[in-house]
Coordinates of C-alpha atoms in Angstrom, one line a residue:
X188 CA -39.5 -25.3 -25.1
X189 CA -42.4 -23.9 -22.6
X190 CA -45.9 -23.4 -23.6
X191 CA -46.8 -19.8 -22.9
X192 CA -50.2 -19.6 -21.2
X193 CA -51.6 -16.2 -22.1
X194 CA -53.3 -14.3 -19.6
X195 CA -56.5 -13.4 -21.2
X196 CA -57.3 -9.7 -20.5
X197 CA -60.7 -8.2 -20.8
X198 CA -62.7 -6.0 -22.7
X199 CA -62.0 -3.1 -20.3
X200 CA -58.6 -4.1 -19.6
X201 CA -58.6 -3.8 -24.0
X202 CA -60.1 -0.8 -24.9
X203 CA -58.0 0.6 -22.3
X204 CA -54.8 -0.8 -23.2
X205 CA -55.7 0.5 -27.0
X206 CA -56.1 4.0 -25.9
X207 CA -52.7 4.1 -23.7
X208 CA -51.2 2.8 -26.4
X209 CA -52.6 4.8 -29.0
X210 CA -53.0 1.9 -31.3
X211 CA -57.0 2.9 -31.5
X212 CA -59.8 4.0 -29.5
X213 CA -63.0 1.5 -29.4
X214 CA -65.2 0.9 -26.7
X215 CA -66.1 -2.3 -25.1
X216 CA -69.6 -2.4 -27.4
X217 CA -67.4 -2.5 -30.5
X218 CA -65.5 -5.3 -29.1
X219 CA -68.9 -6.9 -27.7
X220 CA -70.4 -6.5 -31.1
X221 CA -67.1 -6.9 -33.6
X222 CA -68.1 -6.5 -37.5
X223 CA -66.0 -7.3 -40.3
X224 CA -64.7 -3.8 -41.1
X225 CA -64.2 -3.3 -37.2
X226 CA -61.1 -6.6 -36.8
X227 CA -59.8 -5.5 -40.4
X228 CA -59.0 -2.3 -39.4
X229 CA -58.1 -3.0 -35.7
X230 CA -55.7 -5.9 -37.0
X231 CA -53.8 -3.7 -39.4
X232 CA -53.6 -0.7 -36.5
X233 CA -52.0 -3.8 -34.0
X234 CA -49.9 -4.8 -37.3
X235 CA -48.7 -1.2 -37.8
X236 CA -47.8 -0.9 -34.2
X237 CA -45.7 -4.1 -34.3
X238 CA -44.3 -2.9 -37.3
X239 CA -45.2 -5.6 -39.4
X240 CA -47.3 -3.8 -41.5
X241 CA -46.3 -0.1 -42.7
X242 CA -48.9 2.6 -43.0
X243 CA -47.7 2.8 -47.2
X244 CA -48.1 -0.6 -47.9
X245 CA -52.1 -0.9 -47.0
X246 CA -52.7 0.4 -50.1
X247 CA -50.7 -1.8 -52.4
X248 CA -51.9 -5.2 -54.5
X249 CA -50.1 -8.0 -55.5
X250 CA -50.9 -7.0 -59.0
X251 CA -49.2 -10.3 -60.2
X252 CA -51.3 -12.2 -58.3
X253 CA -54.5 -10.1 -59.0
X254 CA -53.3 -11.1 -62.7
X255 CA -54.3 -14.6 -62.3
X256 CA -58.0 -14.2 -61.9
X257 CA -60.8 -12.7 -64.0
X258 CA -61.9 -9.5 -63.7
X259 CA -59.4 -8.5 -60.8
X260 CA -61.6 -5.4 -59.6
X261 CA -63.9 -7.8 -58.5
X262 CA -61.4 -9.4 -56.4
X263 CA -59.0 -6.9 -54.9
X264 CA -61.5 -6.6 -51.9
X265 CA -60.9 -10.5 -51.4
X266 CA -56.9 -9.7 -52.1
X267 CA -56.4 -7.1 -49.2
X268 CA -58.5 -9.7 -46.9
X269 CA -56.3 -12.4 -47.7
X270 CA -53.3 -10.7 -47.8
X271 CA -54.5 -9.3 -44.0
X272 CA -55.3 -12.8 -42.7
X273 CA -52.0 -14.3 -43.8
X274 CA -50.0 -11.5 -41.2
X275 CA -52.6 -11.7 -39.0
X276 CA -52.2 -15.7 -39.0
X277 CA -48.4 -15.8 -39.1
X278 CA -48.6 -13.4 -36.1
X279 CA -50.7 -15.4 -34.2
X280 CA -49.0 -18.5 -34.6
X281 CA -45.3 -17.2 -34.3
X282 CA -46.6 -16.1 -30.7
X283 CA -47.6 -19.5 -30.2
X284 CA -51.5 -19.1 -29.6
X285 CA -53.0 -22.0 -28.6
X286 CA -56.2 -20.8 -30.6
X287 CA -56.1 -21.4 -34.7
X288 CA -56.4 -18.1 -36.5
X289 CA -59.0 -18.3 -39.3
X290 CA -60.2 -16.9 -42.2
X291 CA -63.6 -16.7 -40.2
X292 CA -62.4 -14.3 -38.1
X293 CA -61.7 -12.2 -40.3
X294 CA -65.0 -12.1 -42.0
X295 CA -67.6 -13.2 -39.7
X296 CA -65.6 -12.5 -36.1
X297 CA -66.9 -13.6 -32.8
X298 CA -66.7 -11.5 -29.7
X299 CA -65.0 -14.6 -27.8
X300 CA -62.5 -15.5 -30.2
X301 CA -61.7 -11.7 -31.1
X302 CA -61.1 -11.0 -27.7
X303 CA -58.6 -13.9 -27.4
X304 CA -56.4 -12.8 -30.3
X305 CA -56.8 -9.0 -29.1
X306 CA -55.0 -10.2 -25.7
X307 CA -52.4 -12.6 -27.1
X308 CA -51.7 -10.1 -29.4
X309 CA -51.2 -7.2 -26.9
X310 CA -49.8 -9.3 -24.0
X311 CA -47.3 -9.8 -26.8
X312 CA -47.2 -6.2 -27.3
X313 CA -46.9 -5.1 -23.6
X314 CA -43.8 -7.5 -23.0
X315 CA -42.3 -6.3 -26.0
X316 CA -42.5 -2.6 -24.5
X317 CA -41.3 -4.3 -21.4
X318 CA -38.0 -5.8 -22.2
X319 CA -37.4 -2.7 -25.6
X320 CA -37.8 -0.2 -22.5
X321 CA -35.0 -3.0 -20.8
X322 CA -32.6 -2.6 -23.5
X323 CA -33.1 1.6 -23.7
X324 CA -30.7 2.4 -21.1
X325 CA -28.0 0.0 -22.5
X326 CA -28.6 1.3 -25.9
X327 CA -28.2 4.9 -24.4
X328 CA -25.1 4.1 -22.1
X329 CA -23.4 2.9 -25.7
X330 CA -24.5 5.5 -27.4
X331 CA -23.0 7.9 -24.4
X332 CA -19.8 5.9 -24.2
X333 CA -19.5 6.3 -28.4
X334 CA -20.0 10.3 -27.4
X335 CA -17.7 10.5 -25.2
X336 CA -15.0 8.4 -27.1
X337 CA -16.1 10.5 -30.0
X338 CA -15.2 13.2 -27.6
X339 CA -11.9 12.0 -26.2
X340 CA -10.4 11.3 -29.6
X341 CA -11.2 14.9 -30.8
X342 CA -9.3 15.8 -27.8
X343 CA -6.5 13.5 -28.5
X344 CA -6.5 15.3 -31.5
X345 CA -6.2 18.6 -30.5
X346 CA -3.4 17.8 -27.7
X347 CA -1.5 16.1 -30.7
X348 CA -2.1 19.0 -32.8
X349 CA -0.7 21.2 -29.8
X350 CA 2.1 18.6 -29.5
X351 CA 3.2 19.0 -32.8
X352 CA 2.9 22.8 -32.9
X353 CA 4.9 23.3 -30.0
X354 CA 7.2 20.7 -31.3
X355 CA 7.5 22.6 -34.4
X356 CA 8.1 25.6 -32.4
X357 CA 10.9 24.3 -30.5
X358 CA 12.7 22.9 -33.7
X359 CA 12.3 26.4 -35.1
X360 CA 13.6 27.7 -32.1
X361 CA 16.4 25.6 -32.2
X362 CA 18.9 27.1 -34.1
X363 CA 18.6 30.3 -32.0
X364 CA 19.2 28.4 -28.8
X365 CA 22.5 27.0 -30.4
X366 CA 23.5 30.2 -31.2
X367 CA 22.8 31.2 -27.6
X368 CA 25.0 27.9 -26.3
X369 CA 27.7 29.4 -29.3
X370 CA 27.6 32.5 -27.6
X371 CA 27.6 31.5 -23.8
X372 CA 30.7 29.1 -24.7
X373 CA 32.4 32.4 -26.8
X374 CA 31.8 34.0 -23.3
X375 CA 33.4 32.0 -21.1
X376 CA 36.3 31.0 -23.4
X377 CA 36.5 35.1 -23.1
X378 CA 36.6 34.6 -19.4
X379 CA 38.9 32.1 -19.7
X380 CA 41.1 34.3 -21.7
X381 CA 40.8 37.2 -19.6
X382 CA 42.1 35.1 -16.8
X383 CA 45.1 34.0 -17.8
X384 CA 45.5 37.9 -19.9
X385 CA 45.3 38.8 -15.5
X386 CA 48.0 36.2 -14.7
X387 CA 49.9 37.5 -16.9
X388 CA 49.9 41.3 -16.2
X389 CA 50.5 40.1 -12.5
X390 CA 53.1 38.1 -13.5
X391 CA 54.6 41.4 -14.9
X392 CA 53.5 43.5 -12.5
X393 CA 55.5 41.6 -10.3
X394 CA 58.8 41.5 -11.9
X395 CA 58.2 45.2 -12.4
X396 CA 58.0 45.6 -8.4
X397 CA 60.8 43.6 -8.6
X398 CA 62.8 45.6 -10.8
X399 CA 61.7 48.7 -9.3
X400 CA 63.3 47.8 -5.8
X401 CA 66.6 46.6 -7.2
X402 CA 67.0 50.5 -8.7
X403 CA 65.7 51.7 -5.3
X404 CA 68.2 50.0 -3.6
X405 CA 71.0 50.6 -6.4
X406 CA 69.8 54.6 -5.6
X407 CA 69.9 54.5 -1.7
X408 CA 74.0 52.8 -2.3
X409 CA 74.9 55.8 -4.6
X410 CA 73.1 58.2 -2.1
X411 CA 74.7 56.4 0.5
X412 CA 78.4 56.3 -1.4
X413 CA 77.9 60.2 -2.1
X414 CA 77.2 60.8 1.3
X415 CA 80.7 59.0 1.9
X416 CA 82.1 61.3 -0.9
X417 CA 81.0 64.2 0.6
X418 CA 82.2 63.5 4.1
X419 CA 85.8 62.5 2.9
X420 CA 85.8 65.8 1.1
X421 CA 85.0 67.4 4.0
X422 CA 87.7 65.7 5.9
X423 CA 90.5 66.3 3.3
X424 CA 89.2 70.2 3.5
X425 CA 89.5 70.6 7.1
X426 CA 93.4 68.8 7.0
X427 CA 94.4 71.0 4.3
X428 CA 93.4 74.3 6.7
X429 CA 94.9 72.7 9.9
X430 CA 98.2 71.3 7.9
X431 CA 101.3 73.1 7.3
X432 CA 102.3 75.4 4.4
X433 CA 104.6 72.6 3.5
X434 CA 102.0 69.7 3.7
X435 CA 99.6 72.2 1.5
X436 CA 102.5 73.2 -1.3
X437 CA 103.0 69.0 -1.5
X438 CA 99.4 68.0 -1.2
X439 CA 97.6 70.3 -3.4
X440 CA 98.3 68.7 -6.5
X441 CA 97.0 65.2 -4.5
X442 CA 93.9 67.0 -3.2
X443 CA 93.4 68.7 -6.2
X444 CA 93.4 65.4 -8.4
X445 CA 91.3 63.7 -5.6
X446 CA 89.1 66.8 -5.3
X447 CA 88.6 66.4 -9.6
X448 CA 88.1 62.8 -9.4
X449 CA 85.4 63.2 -6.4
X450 CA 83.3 65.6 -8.0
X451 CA 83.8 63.6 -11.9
X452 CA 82.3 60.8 -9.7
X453 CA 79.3 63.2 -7.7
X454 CA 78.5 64.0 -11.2
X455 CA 78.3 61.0 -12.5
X456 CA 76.5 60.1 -9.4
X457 CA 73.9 63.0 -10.0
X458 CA 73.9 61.9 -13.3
X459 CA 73.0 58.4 -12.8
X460 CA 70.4 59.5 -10.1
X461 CA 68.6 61.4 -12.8
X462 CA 68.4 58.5 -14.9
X463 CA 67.0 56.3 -12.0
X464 CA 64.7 59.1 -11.0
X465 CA 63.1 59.3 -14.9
X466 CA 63.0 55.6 -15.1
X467 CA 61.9 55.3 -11.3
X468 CA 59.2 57.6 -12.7
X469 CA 58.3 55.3 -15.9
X470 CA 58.1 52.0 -14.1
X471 CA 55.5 54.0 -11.6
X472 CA 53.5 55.4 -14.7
X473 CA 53.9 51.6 -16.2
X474 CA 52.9 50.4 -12.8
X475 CA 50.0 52.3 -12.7
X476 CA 49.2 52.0 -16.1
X477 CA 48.9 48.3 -15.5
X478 CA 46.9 48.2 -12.6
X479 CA 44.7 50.7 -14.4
X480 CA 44.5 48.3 -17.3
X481 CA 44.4 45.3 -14.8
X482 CA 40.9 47.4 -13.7
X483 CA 39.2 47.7 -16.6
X484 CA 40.3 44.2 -17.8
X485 CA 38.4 43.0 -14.3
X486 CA 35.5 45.6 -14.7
X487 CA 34.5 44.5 -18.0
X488 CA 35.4 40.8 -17.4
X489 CA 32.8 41.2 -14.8
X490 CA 30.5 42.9 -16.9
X491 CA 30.8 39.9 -19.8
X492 CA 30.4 37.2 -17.2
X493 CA 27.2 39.0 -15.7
X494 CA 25.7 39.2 -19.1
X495 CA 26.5 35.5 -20.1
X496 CA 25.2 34.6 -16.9
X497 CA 22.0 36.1 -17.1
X498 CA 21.5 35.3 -20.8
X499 CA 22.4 31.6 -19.8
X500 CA 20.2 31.6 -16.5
X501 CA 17.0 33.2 -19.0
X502 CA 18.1 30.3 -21.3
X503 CA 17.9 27.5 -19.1
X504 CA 15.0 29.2 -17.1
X505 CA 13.0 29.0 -20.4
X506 CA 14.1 25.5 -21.0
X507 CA 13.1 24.5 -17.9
X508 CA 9.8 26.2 -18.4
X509 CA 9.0 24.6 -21.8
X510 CA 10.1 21.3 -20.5
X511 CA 7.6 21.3 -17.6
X512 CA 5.1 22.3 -20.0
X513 CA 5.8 19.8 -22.1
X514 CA 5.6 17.4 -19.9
X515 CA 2.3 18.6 -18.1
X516 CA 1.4 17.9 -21.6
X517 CA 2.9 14.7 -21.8
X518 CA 0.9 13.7 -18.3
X519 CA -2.5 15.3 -19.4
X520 CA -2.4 13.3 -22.7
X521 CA -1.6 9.6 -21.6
X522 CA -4.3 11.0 -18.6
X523 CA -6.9 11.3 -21.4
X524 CA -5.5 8.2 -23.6
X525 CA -6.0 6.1 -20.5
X526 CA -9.5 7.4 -20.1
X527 CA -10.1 6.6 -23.2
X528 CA -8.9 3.0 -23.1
X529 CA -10.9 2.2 -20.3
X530 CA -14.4 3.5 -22.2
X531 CA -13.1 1.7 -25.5
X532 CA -12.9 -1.4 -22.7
X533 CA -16.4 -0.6 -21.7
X534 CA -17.8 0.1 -24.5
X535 CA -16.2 -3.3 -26.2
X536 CA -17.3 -5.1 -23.0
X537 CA -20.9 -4.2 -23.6
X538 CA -20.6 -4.9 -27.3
X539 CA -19.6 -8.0 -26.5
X540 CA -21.9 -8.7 -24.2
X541 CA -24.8 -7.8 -26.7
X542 CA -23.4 -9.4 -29.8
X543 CA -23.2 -12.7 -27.5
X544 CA -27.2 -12.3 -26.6
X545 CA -28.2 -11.4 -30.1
X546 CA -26.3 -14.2 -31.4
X547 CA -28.2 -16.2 -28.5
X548 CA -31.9 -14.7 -29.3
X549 CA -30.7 -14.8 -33.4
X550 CA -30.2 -18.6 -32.8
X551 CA -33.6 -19.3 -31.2
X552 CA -35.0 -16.9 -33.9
X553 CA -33.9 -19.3 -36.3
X554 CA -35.3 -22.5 -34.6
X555 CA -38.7 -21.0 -34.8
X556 CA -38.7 -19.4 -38.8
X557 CA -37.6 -22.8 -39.4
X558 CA -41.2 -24.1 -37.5
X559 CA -42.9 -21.6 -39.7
X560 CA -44.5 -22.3 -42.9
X561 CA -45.6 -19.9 -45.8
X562 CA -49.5 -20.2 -46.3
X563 CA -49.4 -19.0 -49.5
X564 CA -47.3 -18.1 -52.4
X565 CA -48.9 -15.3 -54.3
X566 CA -49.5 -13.5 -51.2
X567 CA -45.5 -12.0 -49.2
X568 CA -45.5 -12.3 -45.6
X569 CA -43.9 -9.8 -43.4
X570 CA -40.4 -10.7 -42.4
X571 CA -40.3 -8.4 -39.7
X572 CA -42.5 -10.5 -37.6
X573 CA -40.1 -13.2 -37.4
X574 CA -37.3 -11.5 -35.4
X575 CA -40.2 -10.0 -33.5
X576 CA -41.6 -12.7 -32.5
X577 CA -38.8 -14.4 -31.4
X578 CA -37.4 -11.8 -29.7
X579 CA -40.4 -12.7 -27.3
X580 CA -40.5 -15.8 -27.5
X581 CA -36.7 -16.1 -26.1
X582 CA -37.8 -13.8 -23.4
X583 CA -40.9 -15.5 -22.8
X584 CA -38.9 -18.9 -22.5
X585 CA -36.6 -17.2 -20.7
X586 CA -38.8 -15.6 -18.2
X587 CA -41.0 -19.4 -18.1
X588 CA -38.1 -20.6 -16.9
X589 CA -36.8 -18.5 -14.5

């Protein structure tokens, strides 16, 4: 392990150091001149500031110790000296001074010697600053990154939150988009319906045209055979004028019977074109009744399948929409859970890194409170100085070395 050599500052390069510092304000005379009262209470100011010593416990006696002695109020002046010189001492040698605090110093100081202690004690001080103003920005860069994951998971939070509300939102919207399916598949088995209800009514529609021609041609034959009738008539009635008396008194019974049996048969025929007319007549109101029908059936068809269609285009439209969202929601979260992995990395990476050099500087720390011995038994020493101390001692080694 190096020897540190310490660079031995002097009285101006002191007093000033004490002022920037704020530990105390002396000038050099005082430190030309020192007095007993002067190095206690400078000593305890540098203890304070190393925070070895805190600003309640100057007060305080070891009242056990004090217990020991006779007449303890003549003693507790002797007490807070000893007690002073032990920290003083243990700080001094933990920084490895090459000059022997001693009780002397305390009570009948020297200008030489108390300048020596003054500058291994604030060299040590300075470095300290030094390397704690070192670690500040890594201190502040974990305390960021814990901010920010602080930060991230609040927001992970509230996108979950939002998940789960709009997934909540979506199941109670569920049973209202299978009723909208219901209805959309009741529409088009409507359509479906109505189709083949069309078919159909062509189908008969048809056969109607069918049947209606058959009568129009059964009507055009009897117009035609009447027609014939009437001609033959005709004829008989112009033989009957140009024949003889004798061919009329035989004939007229034979013209007569023919004559009856013609016009039995016109009626008939007049007869059975009034029958064909009326159902001529029906079959056109049926005909158009149909394709009347057949209209309306199409019309509001039409109608049904617009309205299914649009309800099923705003359905899947809002599906879509809520789907997009969702997964813009989806993207934005793993975005932020990914962010958050990588400054969880970081901040591990850094945690790491100063867990392994505090286990590093805690293991040197421990070689040297092992080299350090308790100077007495009745009086407590300051732990604090310890992990201090070799806090700079490590960096001192460390700095020797490089």
């Amino acid at each position: 392990m190096s020897k540190f050599d310490y660079p031995r500052l002097s009285a101006t390069e002191i007093v000033t150091i004490l002022t920037e510092t704020e530990i105390a304000v002396i000038t050099e005379n005082d430190l030309k001149n020192p007095n007993p009262d002067f190095v206690s209470d400078l000593y305890t100011r540098l203890l304070i500031f190393l925070d070895v010593l805190h600003e309640d416990d100057q007060g305080q006696l070891d009242f056990a110790a004090l217990e020991q002695l006779e007449n303890p109020d003549l003693h507790v002046r002797s007490v807070q000296i000893m007690k002073l010189y032990s920290m003083v001492k243990e700080v001094v040698t933990t920084v490895n001074c090459p000059m022997n605090f001693t009780l002397k110093d305390l009570i009948r100081p020297d200008a030489t010697r108390t300048e020596y202690f003054l500058s291994a004690i604030l060299n040590f001080c300075l470095y300290k600053d030094t390397k704690m103003n070192l670690l500040r920005p890594i201190a502040e860069d974990l305390t960021r990154l814990d901010e920010q994951r602080s930060e991230l998971e609040d927001k992970i939070s509230q996108l979950n939150a939002e998940i789960a509300a709009y997934n909540e939102v979506r199941e109670r919207e569920l049973p209202l988009v299978q009723e909208v399916d219901a209805k959309v598949k009741e529409l088009r088995q409507t359509i479906q319906d109505l189709n083949k209800h069309q078919v159909s009514l062509r189908t008969t529609l048809n056969k109607l045209k069918e049947k209606t021609g058959a009568l129009d041609e059964k009507f055009s034959q009897t117009e035609f055979d009447l027609v014939q009738s009437v001609q033959q008539n005709a004829d008989l009635r112009s033989k009957i004028v140009q024949s003889p008396e004798k061919l009329q008194v035989n004939s007229a019974k034979s013209i007569e019977k023919d004559y009856k049996s013609l016009k039995a048969r016109l009626n008939d025929d007049v007869v059975l074109d009034k029958s064909l007319e009326a159902k001529l007549i029906e079959r056109q109101g049926k005909v158009e009744q149909l394709d009347e029908l057949q209209q309306q059936l199409e019309k509001e068809r039409n109608l049904k399948s617009e309205d299914a269609t649009r309800a099923f285009e705003n359905v899947k439209l809002e599906m879509e929409s809520k789907r997009q969202d969702l997964e813009a929601r989806q993207k934005k979260v793993e975005a932020v859970v990914t962010e958050v992995d990588a400054i969880t990395s970081k901040t591990k990476f850094v945690k790491e890194s100063g867990a392994a050099k505090l286990q590093e500087l805690a293991s040197k720390a421990e070689e040297i409170v092992e080299k350090v011995t308790v100077s007495s038994e009745t009086i407590p020493m300051c732990s604090r100085v310890f992990a201090v101390s070799a806090i700079y001692k490590l960096h001192w080694d460390s700095a020797a070395s490089d």
